[in-house]
């Protein structure tokens, strides 16, 4: 179960690359499809360079993948009830820190798995004019393992942006919200932002409570 | 039969007390102990299981490992057939029985997954899901030494599942093959998880991550992949003024 979740999430990030801005509203599935192909191609072509220069690779991820996400909305969802208490500055800092933390945590995994994984696009229901949609995919590893991944997307202007990734029915937004809820309550928003900023996540002592 | 009476009464009592709580706010009264066990498991894994699994991946080719994974999935299949039945999914139970027979014979004891190619896809059912199907909640979240996450309901389910696994019925003279098979199963399982380690290590709070993911996943399994979702709770409407700057910054 956990294996599925993790591997799937690695690779799912690969799906979220962004291309050029779209003139009219395409079906959400097509939007994502274009971007995925672009990113996968890029990683396959530049694999060695990205491996050698981590910072440059992070930059590529930041430019390609991040804009496909509705970062402000994701931040709002992840902060949950604490979003309302946050000042505009805190909201912005939280978004940036959370985003950078995710890049640091997942970009390398993405690099490792992009070559060995293909994406199957499943029929996704999408009603013309709808504000939200779900794009269903199946990630197939070269070992034959399959992971169902859904992308929850919403219309922002005339573009589609991802606000949640659902791996085997596990919502990552919900999971993150639960992970940080205790910390937000005990230590406050600034402490959590600071924690996001400390390089990688504090997993040096596995299983240690997230208490100070 | 008398031998089974006490465990059975215990199980029923335990199941009756299983509360319904959402994965985001589960009953975890043993969190302090659970976290210690989790720390222990992680350390045991680092020192023993992970190196063993790495050696196994190195020594055994991918195709063979795939066969071994198939074999254990098939070995587990009587449990699936029985639980299809116990959840009143009679058609699926029949299909799964056929799948088990086909994979055990044409699939050479389960090494090859023939069934999936002839319209008999694999299903995922167990006793914990059956309890859930009939309305039993997960109860407390538990972290078990060496075995990892579970909850009250699934712990009882797993215990029941022991009796529907064929290896349990190997005669007492076959202890060596019995334990070798179990060991191989564990190593193979761990090897399949190797690619995911760095992700777990980079979680904000790995314990909560595992807990939420486990409970969400089990809930989804109970509902066969379509759990009722309270979207208003999960996705409160966006504050649009907060979201508007994003597309402007994107449109390059």
Tab-separated table of C-alpha atoms in Angstrom:
chain	number	residue	atom	x	y	z
A	1	UNK	CA	0.000	0.000	0.000
A	2	UNK	CA	2.670	2.458	1.078
A	3	UNK	CA	4.852	1.439	-1.779
A	4	UNK	CA	2.062	2.227	-4.177
A	5	UNK	CA	1.456	5.577	-2.662
A	6	UNK	CA	5.032	6.698	-2.691
A	7	UNK	CA	6.043	5.502	-6.075
A	8	UNK	CA	2.914	6.884	-7.507
A	9	UNK	CA	3.440	10.267	-6.018
A	10	UNK	CA	6.992	10.478	-7.308
A	11	UNK	CA	5.966	9.875	-10.758
A	12	UNK	CA	2.765	11.774	-10.579
A	13	UNK	CA	4.737	14.966	-10.239
A	14	UNK	CA	6.083	14.208	-13.674
A	15	UNK	CA	2.623	14.577	-15.044
A	16	UNK	CA	2.264	18.105	-13.985
A	17	UNK	CA	4.611	19.959	-16.232
A	18	UNK	CA	3.338	23.075	-17.828
A	19	UNK	CA	3.657	24.204	-21.388
A	20	UNK	CA	2.804	27.451	-23.027
A	21	UNK	CA	-0.244	29.392	-21.936
A	22	UNK	CA	-3.384	28.263	-23.690
A	23	UNK	CA	-5.366	30.561	-25.885
A	24	UNK	CA	-8.723	28.876	-25.359
A	25	UNK	CA	-9.909	26.391	-22.791
A	26	UNK	CA	-8.807	22.927	-23.787
A	27	UNK	CA	-10.162	19.791	-22.173
A	28	UNK	CA	-8.265	19.312	-18.905
A	29	UNK	CA	-6.956	15.955	-19.981
A	30	UNK	CA	-5.385	17.370	-23.140
A	31	UNK	CA	-3.791	20.163	-21.166
A	32	UNK	CA	-2.124	17.744	-18.801
A	33	UNK	CA	-1.198	15.347	-21.560
A	34	UNK	CA	0.747	17.957	-23.491
A	35	UNK	CA	2.674	18.948	-20.400
A	36	UNK	CA	3.492	15.429	-19.331
A	37	UNK	CA	4.936	14.556	-22.688
A	38	UNK	CA	7.056	17.698	-22.642
A	39	UNK	CA	8.482	17.038	-19.229
A	40	UNK	CA	9.166	13.383	-19.798
A	41	UNK	CA	10.962	14.175	-23.029
A	42	UNK	CA	13.017	16.828	-21.284
A	43	UNK	CA	14.056	14.517	-18.480
A	44	UNK	CA	14.993	11.688	-20.797
A	45	UNK	CA	17.081	14.033	-22.947
A	46	UNK	CA	18.805	15.865	-20.099
A	47	UNK	CA	18.959	13.139	-17.497
A	48	UNK	CA	22.736	13.344	-16.965
A	49	UNK	CA	22.819	17.148	-16.744
A	50	UNK	CA	19.988	17.250	-14.238
A	51	UNK	CA	21.640	14.617	-12.133
A	52	UNK	CA	24.899	16.540	-12.072
A	53	UNK	CA	23.456	19.981	-11.373
A	54	UNK	CA	20.719	19.780	-8.796
A	55	UNK	CA	20.069	23.502	-8.548
A	56	UNK	CA	19.600	23.857	-12.286
A	57	UNK	CA	17.231	20.915	-12.247
A	58	UNK	CA	15.183	22.404	-9.397
A	59	UNK	CA	14.891	25.551	-11.455
A	60	UNK	CA	13.555	23.631	-14.426
A	61	UNK	CA	11.013	21.926	-12.177
A	62	UNK	CA	10.025	25.247	-10.677
A	63	UNK	CA	9.447	26.754	-14.107
A	64	UNK	CA	7.804	23.749	-15.729
A	65	UNK	CA	5.818	21.979	-13.058
A	66	UNK	CA	4.901	24.547	-10.470
A	67	UNK	CA	2.785	26.785	-12.739
A	68	UNK	CA	0.529	23.808	-13.484
A	69	UNK	CA	-0.470	23.827	-9.825
A	70	UNK	CA	-2.849	26.262	-8.220
A	71	UNK	CA	-0.339	27.008	-5.488
A	72	UNK	CA	-2.406	29.600	-3.590
A	73	UNK	CA	-5.412	27.311	-3.442
A	74	UNK	CA	-3.310	24.304	-2.440
A	75	UNK	CA	-1.815	26.393	0.346
A	76	UNK	CA	-5.279	27.390	1.478
A	77	UNK	CA	-6.403	23.767	1.507
A	78	UNK	CA	-3.319	22.555	3.333
A	79	UNK	CA	-3.513	25.246	6.007
A	80	UNK	CA	-7.168	24.467	6.576
A	81	UNK	CA	-8.740	26.543	9.322
A	82	UNK	CA	-5.455	28.357	9.925
A	83	UNK	CA	-5.619	30.015	6.517
A	84	UNK	CA	-8.094	32.566	7.828
A	85	UNK	CA	-5.915	33.481	10.773
A	86	UNK	CA	-2.870	34.053	8.598
A	87	UNK	CA	-1.824	37.516	7.499
A	88	UNK	CA	-1.349	38.124	3.748
A	89	UNK	CA	2.414	38.029	4.291
A	90	UNK	CA	2.197	34.731	6.146
A	91	UNK	CA	0.048	33.258	3.398
A	92	UNK	CA	2.584	34.235	0.796
A	93	UNK	CA	5.531	32.947	2.828
A	94	UNK	CA	3.703	29.722	3.488
A	95	UNK	CA	3.031	29.202	-0.219
A	96	UNK	CA	6.635	29.786	-1.186
A	97	UNK	CA	8.131	27.701	1.583
A	98	UNK	CA	5.697	24.845	1.014
A	99	UNK	CA	6.299	24.875	-2.712
A	100	UNK	CA	10.094	24.885	-2.348
A	101	UNK	CA	9.916	22.126	0.226
A	102	UNK	CA	7.926	19.975	-2.164
A	103	UNK	CA	10.384	20.564	-4.974
A	104	UNK	CA	13.317	19.605	-2.784
A	105	UNK	CA	11.509	16.536	-1.530
A	106	UNK	CA	10.086	15.177	-4.751
A	107	UNK	CA	12.116	16.435	-7.688
A	108	UNK	CA	14.851	13.833	-7.347
A	109	UNK	CA	12.390	11.002	-7.034
A	110	UNK	CA	10.826	12.266	-10.197
A	111	UNK	CA	14.153	12.220	-11.962
A	112	UNK	CA	14.760	8.618	-10.904
A	113	UNK	CA	11.377	7.344	-12.032
A	114	UNK	CA	10.551	9.335	-15.155
A	115	UNK	CA	12.396	6.968	-17.491
A	116	UNK	CA	10.869	3.749	-16.236
A	117	UNK	CA	7.267	4.869	-16.120
A	118	UNK	CA	4.611	5.386	-18.747
A	119	UNK	CA	1.285	7.120	-18.361
A	120	UNK	CA	-2.010	5.633	-19.431
A	121	UNK	CA	-4.816	8.160	-19.800
A	122	UNK	CA	-8.110	6.806	-18.623
A	123	UNK	CA	-11.455	8.096	-19.838
A	124	UNK	CA	-12.166	11.149	-17.711
A	125	UNK	CA	-15.571	12.689	-17.413
A	126	UNK	CA	-15.516	16.368	-18.144
A	127	UNK	CA	-18.532	18.522	-18.718
A	128	UNK	CA	-18.238	21.467	-21.046
A	129	UNK	CA	-18.114	24.633	-19.019
A	130	UNK	CA	-17.454	22.898	-15.692
A	131	UNK	CA	-15.314	24.700	-13.144
A	132	UNK	CA	-13.650	21.583	-11.813
A	133	UNK	CA	-12.739	18.216	-13.278
A	134	UNK	CA	-10.841	15.058	-12.464
A	135	UNK	CA	-8.232	13.680	-14.824
A	136	UNK	CA	-7.743	9.974	-14.303
A	137	UNK	CA	-4.497	8.241	-15.144
A	138	UNK	CA	-2.735	4.984	-14.567
A	139	UNK	CA	1.005	4.967	-14.090
A	140	UNK	CA	2.653	1.817	-15.318
A	141	UNK	CA	6.170	1.015	-14.191
A	142	UNK	CA	8.453	-1.173	-16.256
A	143	UNK	CA	8.039	-3.841	-13.587
A	144	UNK	CA	4.344	-4.005	-14.474
A	145	UNK	CA	3.097	-2.378	-11.283
A	146	UNK	CA	0.211	0.001	-11.845
A	147	UNK	CA	-0.819	3.011	-9.810
A	148	UNK	CA	-4.112	4.837	-10.252
A	149	UNK	CA	-3.594	8.586	-9.986
A	150	UNK	CA	-6.308	11.206	-10.208
A	151	UNK	CA	-5.654	14.883	-10.663
A	152	UNK	CA	-8.227	17.273	-9.297
A	153	UNK	CA	-8.099	20.357	-11.515
A	154	UNK	CA	-9.997	23.613	-11.563
A	155	UNK	CA	-10.416	26.446	-14.003
A	156	UNK	CA	-8.260	29.448	-13.325
A	157	UNK	CA	-8.847	32.035	-16.013
A	158	UNK	CA	-8.748	30.012	-19.208
A	159	UNK	CA	-6.341	27.433	-17.896
A	160	UNK	CA	-6.595	24.259	-15.822
A	161	UNK	CA	-4.659	24.033	-12.605
A	162	UNK	CA	-4.111	21.092	-10.288
A	163	UNK	CA	-5.202	21.483	-6.686
A	164	UNK	CA	-4.954	17.900	-5.465
A	165	UNK	CA	-3.364	14.605	-6.430
A	166	UNK	CA	-5.242	11.505	-5.402
A	167	UNK	CA	-3.180	8.346	-5.374
A	168	UNK	CA	-5.241	5.221	-5.035
A	169	UNK	CA	-7.924	7.322	-3.373
A	170	UNK	CA	-5.458	8.891	-0.981
A	171	UNK	CA	-5.684	12.657	-1.153
A	172	UNK	CA	-2.290	14.260	-0.741
A	173	UNK	CA	-3.759	17.620	0.202
A	174	UNK	CA	-5.693	15.975	2.989
A	175	UNK	CA	-2.616	14.091	4.100
A	176	UNK	CA	-0.487	17.219	4.262
A	177	UNK	CA	-3.201	19.112	6.089
A	178	UNK	CA	-3.279	16.393	8.723
A	179	UNK	CA	0.503	16.277	9.000
A	180	UNK	CA	0.890	19.955	9.775
A	181	UNK	CA	-2.330	20.594	11.678
A	182	UNK	CA	-0.798	19.668	15.030
A	183	UNK	CA	2.240	21.816	14.438
A	184	UNK	CA	0.180	24.795	13.346
A	185	UNK	CA	-1.878	24.518	16.495
A	186	UNK	CA	1.056	24.110	18.880
A	187	UNK	CA	3.713	26.294	17.337
A	188	UNK	CA	1.974	28.700	15.016
A	189	UNK	CA	2.236	29.506	11.343
A	190	UNK	CA	5.668	31.109	11.423
A	191	UNK	CA	7.224	28.079	13.076
A	192	UNK	CA	5.833	25.809	10.387
A	193	UNK	CA	7.116	28.092	7.638
A	194	UNK	CA	10.529	28.060	9.288
A	195	UNK	CA	10.422	24.284	9.422
A	196	UNK	CA	9.636	24.078	5.728
A	197	UNK	CA	12.635	26.230	5.041
A	198	UNK	CA	15.137	24.118	6.929
A	199	UNK	CA	16.602	22.360	3.939
A	200	UNK	CA	14.943	18.963	3.739
A	201	UNK	CA	12.235	17.827	6.060
A	202	UNK	CA	13.224	16.837	9.567
A	203	UNK	CA	13.262	13.098	9.212
A	204	UNK	CA	16.574	12.602	11.006
A	205	UNK	CA	14.735	11.042	13.925
A	206	UNK	CA	12.061	8.922	12.311
A	207	UNK	CA	8.948	8.618	14.347
A	208	UNK	CA	9.833	11.478	16.612
A	209	UNK	CA	6.763	13.531	17.394
A	210	UNK	CA	6.581	16.841	15.617
A	211	UNK	CA	6.780	18.551	18.953
A	212	UNK	CA	9.433	21.137	19.730
B	1	UNK	CA	-13.481	-25.633	18.643
B	2	UNK	CA	-13.367	-24.733	22.313
B	3	UNK	CA	-9.871	-23.423	21.745
B	4	UNK	CA	-11.286	-20.813	19.376
B	5	UNK	CA	-14.080	-19.633	21.649
B	6	UNK	CA	-12.118	-17.156	23.743
B	7	UNK	CA	-10.404	-15.473	20.770
B	8	UNK	CA	-13.736	-15.305	18.981
B	9	UNK	CA	-15.481	-13.615	21.899
B	10	UNK	CA	-12.547	-11.245	22.217
B	11	UNK	CA	-12.686	-10.394	18.534
B	12	UNK	CA	-16.388	-9.637	18.610
B	13	UNK	CA	-15.991	-7.412	21.639
B	14	UNK	CA	-13.126	-5.597	19.986
B	15	UNK	CA	-15.037	-5.102	16.742
B	16	UNK	CA	-18.169	-3.878	18.490
B	17	UNK	CA	-16.133	-1.104	20.075
B	18	UNK	CA	-14.623	0.090	16.803
B	19	UNK	CA	-15.587	3.713	16.357
B	20	UNK	CA	-16.096	5.506	13.068
B	21	UNK	CA	-13.602	8.330	12.805
B	22	UNK	CA	-12.305	10.167	9.737
B	23	UNK	CA	-8.714	9.463	8.611
B	24	UNK	CA	-7.826	13.075	9.342
B	25	UNK	CA	-8.843	12.857	12.966
B	26	UNK	CA	-8.632	9.194	13.919
B	27	UNK	CA	-8.830	7.586	17.322
B	28	UNK	CA	-5.158	7.233	18.205
B	29	UNK	CA	-5.064	6.998	22.000
B	30	UNK	CA	-1.818	5.010	21.859
B	31	UNK	CA	0.001	7.626	19.784
B	32	UNK	CA	2.903	7.889	22.228
B	33	UNK	CA	3.480	4.129	22.162
B	34	UNK	CA	2.748	3.911	18.435
B	35	UNK	CA	5.405	6.490	17.688
B	36	UNK	CA	7.966	4.549	19.728
B	37	UNK	CA	7.087	1.355	17.872
B	38	UNK	CA	7.320	3.231	14.597
B	39	UNK	CA	10.780	4.452	15.548
B	40	UNK	CA	11.777	0.913	16.439
B	41	UNK	CA	10.406	-0.483	13.176
B	42	UNK	CA	12.255	2.143	11.186
B	43	UNK	CA	15.518	1.294	12.931
B	44	UNK	CA	15.034	-2.461	12.514
B	45	UNK	CA	14.305	-1.864	8.863
B	46	UNK	CA	17.403	0.248	8.375
B	47	UNK	CA	19.681	-2.313	10.020
B	48	UNK	CA	18.201	-5.560	8.720
B	49	UNK	CA	15.346	-5.533	6.255
B	50	UNK	CA	16.567	-2.861	3.891
B	51	UNK	CA	20.033	-4.354	3.333
B	52	UNK	CA	18.481	-7.796	2.831
B	53	UNK	CA	15.947	-6.447	0.353
B	54	UNK	CA	18.707	-4.630	-1.543
B	55	UNK	CA	20.773	-7.805	-1.794
B	56	UNK	CA	17.701	-9.671	-3.001
B	57	UNK	CA	17.013	-7.104	-5.714
B	58	UNK	CA	20.639	-7.352	-6.775
B	59	UNK	CA	20.692	-11.139	-6.884
B	60	UNK	CA	17.270	-11.950	-8.333
B	61	UNK	CA	16.355	-10.703	-11.818
B	62	UNK	CA	13.269	-8.494	-12.227
B	63	UNK	CA	11.309	-11.100	-14.135
B	64	UNK	CA	11.761	-13.650	-11.367
B	65	UNK	CA	10.748	-11.084	-8.764
B	66	UNK	CA	7.605	-10.347	-10.734
B	67	UNK	CA	6.844	-14.079	-10.740
B	68	UNK	CA	7.389	-14.255	-6.993
B	69	UNK	CA	5.087	-11.273	-6.449
B	70	UNK	CA	2.435	-13.025	-8.572
B	71	UNK	CA	2.923	-16.237	-6.638
B	72	UNK	CA	2.215	-14.608	-3.290
B	73	UNK	CA	-0.738	-12.672	-4.649
B	74	UNK	CA	-2.184	-15.992	-5.794
B	75	UNK	CA	-1.400	-17.687	-2.484
B	76	UNK	CA	-3.463	-14.986	-0.825
B	77	UNK	CA	-6.356	-15.522	-3.192
B	78	UNK	CA	-8.475	-17.975	-1.193
B	79	UNK	CA	-8.872	-15.151	1.320
B	80	UNK	CA	-10.177	-12.923	-1.482
B	81	UNK	CA	-12.662	-15.556	-2.683
B	82	UNK	CA	-13.996	-16.122	0.829
B	83	UNK	CA	-14.362	-12.426	1.552
B	84	UNK	CA	-16.101	-11.737	-1.770
B	85	UNK	CA	-18.595	-14.291	-0.591
B	86	UNK	CA	-18.856	-12.877	2.929
B	87	UNK	CA	-19.613	-9.452	1.439
B	88	UNK	CA	-22.394	-11.019	-0.652
B	89	UNK	CA	-20.506	-10.354	-3.910
B	90	UNK	CA	-21.392	-13.778	-5.219
B	91	UNK	CA	-20.625	-13.262	-8.885
B	92	UNK	CA	-17.238	-11.763	-8.064
B	93	UNK	CA	-16.582	-14.622	-5.677
B	94	UNK	CA	-17.188	-17.135	-8.452
B	95	UNK	CA	-14.976	-15.241	-10.868
B	96	UNK	CA	-12.224	-14.978	-8.299
B	97	UNK	CA	-12.440	-18.682	-7.570
B	98	UNK	CA	-12.044	-19.334	-11.281
B	99	UNK	CA	-9.130	-16.927	-11.361
B	100	UNK	CA	-7.470	-18.778	-8.496
B	101	UNK	CA	-7.908	-22.118	-10.261
B	102	UNK	CA	-6.644	-20.780	-13.594
B	103	UNK	CA	-3.619	-19.049	-12.113
B	104	UNK	CA	-2.750	-22.026	-9.925
B	105	UNK	CA	-2.835	-24.412	-12.885
B	106	UNK	CA	-2.146	-22.655	-16.180
B	107	UNK	CA	-0.263	-19.978	-14.328
B	108	UNK	CA	2.144	-22.575	-12.881
B	109	UNK	CA	1.215	-22.306	-9.227
B	110	UNK	CA	0.524	-18.589	-9.539
B	111	UNK	CA	3.872	-17.511	-11.010
B	112	UNK	CA	2.168	-16.176	-14.127
B	113	UNK	CA	-0.927	-14.034	-13.878
B	114	UNK	CA	-2.938	-15.652	-16.661
B	115	UNK	CA	-6.276	-14.520	-15.254
B	116	UNK	CA	-5.701	-10.817	-15.871
B	117	UNK	CA	-5.210	-11.522	-19.568
B	118	UNK	CA	-8.415	-13.507	-20.005
B	119	UNK	CA	-10.895	-11.159	-18.375
B	120	UNK	CA	-10.457	-12.271	-14.768
B	121	UNK	CA	-8.924	-9.191	-13.126
B	122	UNK	CA	-7.588	-9.378	-9.608
B	123	UNK	CA	-9.672	-8.073	-6.731
B	124	UNK	CA	-8.616	-6.965	-3.325
B	125	UNK	CA	-10.696	-8.191	-0.403
B	126	UNK	CA	-9.821	-9.326	3.086
B	127	UNK	CA	-11.504	-9.837	6.447
B	128	UNK	CA	-10.869	-6.278	7.588
B	129	UNK	CA	-12.734	-5.010	4.518
B	130	UNK	CA	-15.554	-7.457	5.156
B	131	UNK	CA	-15.995	-6.095	8.683
B	132	UNK	CA	-15.924	-2.598	7.243
B	133	UNK	CA	-18.438	-3.565	4.568
B	134	UNK	CA	-20.910	-4.554	7.264
B	135	UNK	CA	-20.435	-1.324	9.173
B	136	UNK	CA	-17.509	-1.824	11.525
B	137	UNK	CA	-15.357	1.294	11.882
B	138	UNK	CA	-11.555	1.206	12.021
B	139	UNK	CA	-11.382	1.766	15.777
B	140	UNK	CA	-7.941	2.687	17.111
B	141	UNK	CA	-4.963	3.174	14.919
B	142	UNK	CA	-2.159	0.792	15.882
B	143	UNK	CA	1.509	0.442	15.030
B	144	UNK	CA	2.644	-3.148	15.435
B	145	UNK	CA	6.321	-4.115	15.931
B	146	UNK	CA	7.835	-5.495	12.710
B	147	UNK	CA	4.472	-5.382	10.936
B	148	UNK	CA	3.649	-1.704	10.650
B	149	UNK	CA	0.353	0.166	10.593
B	150	UNK	CA	-3.040	-1.373	11.284
B	151	UNK	CA	-6.147	-0.673	13.339
B	152	UNK	CA	-8.397	-2.637	15.675
B	153	UNK	CA	-10.653	-3.844	12.898
B	154	UNK	CA	-7.854	-4.831	10.542
B	155	UNK	CA	-5.866	-6.522	13.298
B	156	UNK	CA	-8.775	-8.892	13.886
B	157	UNK	CA	-9.110	-9.244	10.123
B	158	UNK	CA	-5.479	-10.174	9.715
B	159	UNK	CA	-5.703	-12.766	12.450
B	160	UNK	CA	-8.688	-14.315	10.674
B	161	UNK	CA	-6.793	-14.208	7.387
B	162	UNK	CA	-4.106	-16.505	8.757
B	163	UNK	CA	-6.594	-19.370	8.607
B	164	UNK	CA	-7.450	-18.798	4.959
B	165	UNK	CA	-3.839	-18.831	3.768
B	166	UNK	CA	-2.864	-22.242	2.359
B	167	UNK	CA	0.585	-22.312	3.999
B	168	UNK	CA	-1.122	-22.448	7.393
B	169	UNK	CA	-2.301	-25.953	6.583
B	170	UNK	CA	1.109	-27.359	5.726
B	171	UNK	CA	1.685	-30.388	7.950
B	172	UNK	CA	3.955	-29.907	10.945
B	173	UNK	CA	6.789	-31.814	9.274
B	174	UNK	CA	7.117	-28.997	6.727
B	175	UNK	CA	8.271	-26.236	9.029
B	176	UNK	CA	11.344	-25.430	6.966
B	177	UNK	CA	9.516	-24.824	3.669
B	178	UNK	CA	6.768	-23.018	5.567
B	179	UNK	CA	9.090	-20.506	7.178
B	180	UNK	CA	11.225	-20.151	4.060
B	181	UNK	CA	8.144	-19.179	2.111
B	182	UNK	CA	7.162	-16.633	4.745
B	183	UNK	CA	10.655	-15.170	4.782
B	184	UNK	CA	10.715	-14.899	1.001
B	185	UNK	CA	7.341	-13.186	1.061
B	186	UNK	CA	8.549	-10.567	3.528
B	187	UNK	CA	11.790	-9.917	1.659
B	188	UNK	CA	9.997	-9.674	-1.671
B	189	UNK	CA	7.471	-7.272	-0.206
B	190	UNK	CA	10.195	-5.081	1.213
B	191	UNK	CA	12.102	-5.129	-2.069
B	192	UNK	CA	9.026	-3.860	-3.896
B	193	UNK	CA	9.026	-0.919	-1.498
B	194	UNK	CA	12.648	0.119	-1.969
B	195	UNK	CA	11.891	2.859	-4.477
B	196	UNK	CA	9.730	4.675	-1.991
B	197	UNK	CA	12.105	5.135	0.925
B	198	UNK	CA	13.338	8.607	0.117
B	199	UNK	CA	9.781	9.851	-0.079
B	200	UNK	CA	8.869	8.656	3.367
B	201	UNK	CA	12.054	10.165	4.751
B	202	UNK	CA	11.117	13.539	3.374
B	203	UNK	CA	7.708	13.817	4.979
B	204	UNK	CA	6.942	16.556	7.431
B	205	UNK	CA	5.818	14.051	10.024
B	206	UNK	CA	6.305	10.498	8.700
B	207	UNK	CA	4.189	8.955	11.435
B	208	UNK	CA	1.150	11.092	10.641
B	209	UNK	CA	1.775	10.556	6.948
B	210	UNK	CA	1.639	6.777	7.373
B	211	UNK	CA	-1.346	6.981	9.679
B	212	UNK	CA	-3.435	9.165	7.374
B	213	UNK	CA	-2.450	7.256	4.265
B	214	UNK	CA	-3.163	3.884	5.839
B	215	UNK	CA	-6.606	4.889	7.098
B	216	UNK	CA	-7.553	6.674	3.872
B	217	UNK	CA	-6.428	3.698	1.843
B	218	UNK	CA	-8.330	1.171	3.930
B	219	UNK	CA	-11.439	3.319	3.847
B	220	UNK	CA	-11.191	3.430	0.080
B	221	UNK	CA	-10.754	-0.353	-0.085
B	222	UNK	CA	-13.816	-0.921	2.077
B	223	UNK	CA	-15.839	1.070	-0.460
B	224	UNK	CA	-14.110	-0.675	-3.393
B	225	UNK	CA	-12.426	2.489	-4.550
B	226	UNK	CA	-15.414	4.828	-4.292
B	227	UNK	CA	-15.525	6.134	-0.738
B	228	UNK	CA	-18.222	8.713	-0.042
B	229	UNK	CA	-16.491	12.054	-0.091
B	230	UNK	CA	-17.467	15.147	1.769
B	231	UNK	CA	-16.131	17.589	-0.782
B	232	UNK	CA	-17.089	20.695	1.152
B	233	UNK	CA	-14.952	19.507	3.994
B	234	UNK	CA	-12.057	18.359	1.842
B	235	UNK	CA	-12.079	21.238	-0.604
B	236	UNK	CA	-13.568	24.389	0.842
B	237	UNK	CA	-14.180	26.917	-1.936
B	238	UNK	CA	-11.121	28.911	-2.964
B	239	UNK	CA	-10.712	32.498	-1.988
B	240	UNK	CA	-10.519	33.756	-5.475
B	241	UNK	CA	-8.700	36.961	-4.780
B	242	UNK	CA	-5.901	34.813	-3.424
B	243	UNK	CA	-5.784	32.705	-6.576
B	244	UNK	CA	-5.954	35.370	-9.232
B	245	UNK	CA	-2.286	36.400	-9.261
B	246	UNK	CA	-1.214	32.896	-10.247
B	247	UNK	CA	-2.343	32.816	-13.904
B	248	UNK	CA	-0.885	36.252	-14.539
B	249	UNK	CA	2.497	35.052	-13.320
B	250	UNK	CA	2.184	31.901	-15.420
B	251	UNK	CA	1.267	33.341	-18.761
B	252	UNK	CA	4.679	33.829	-20.231
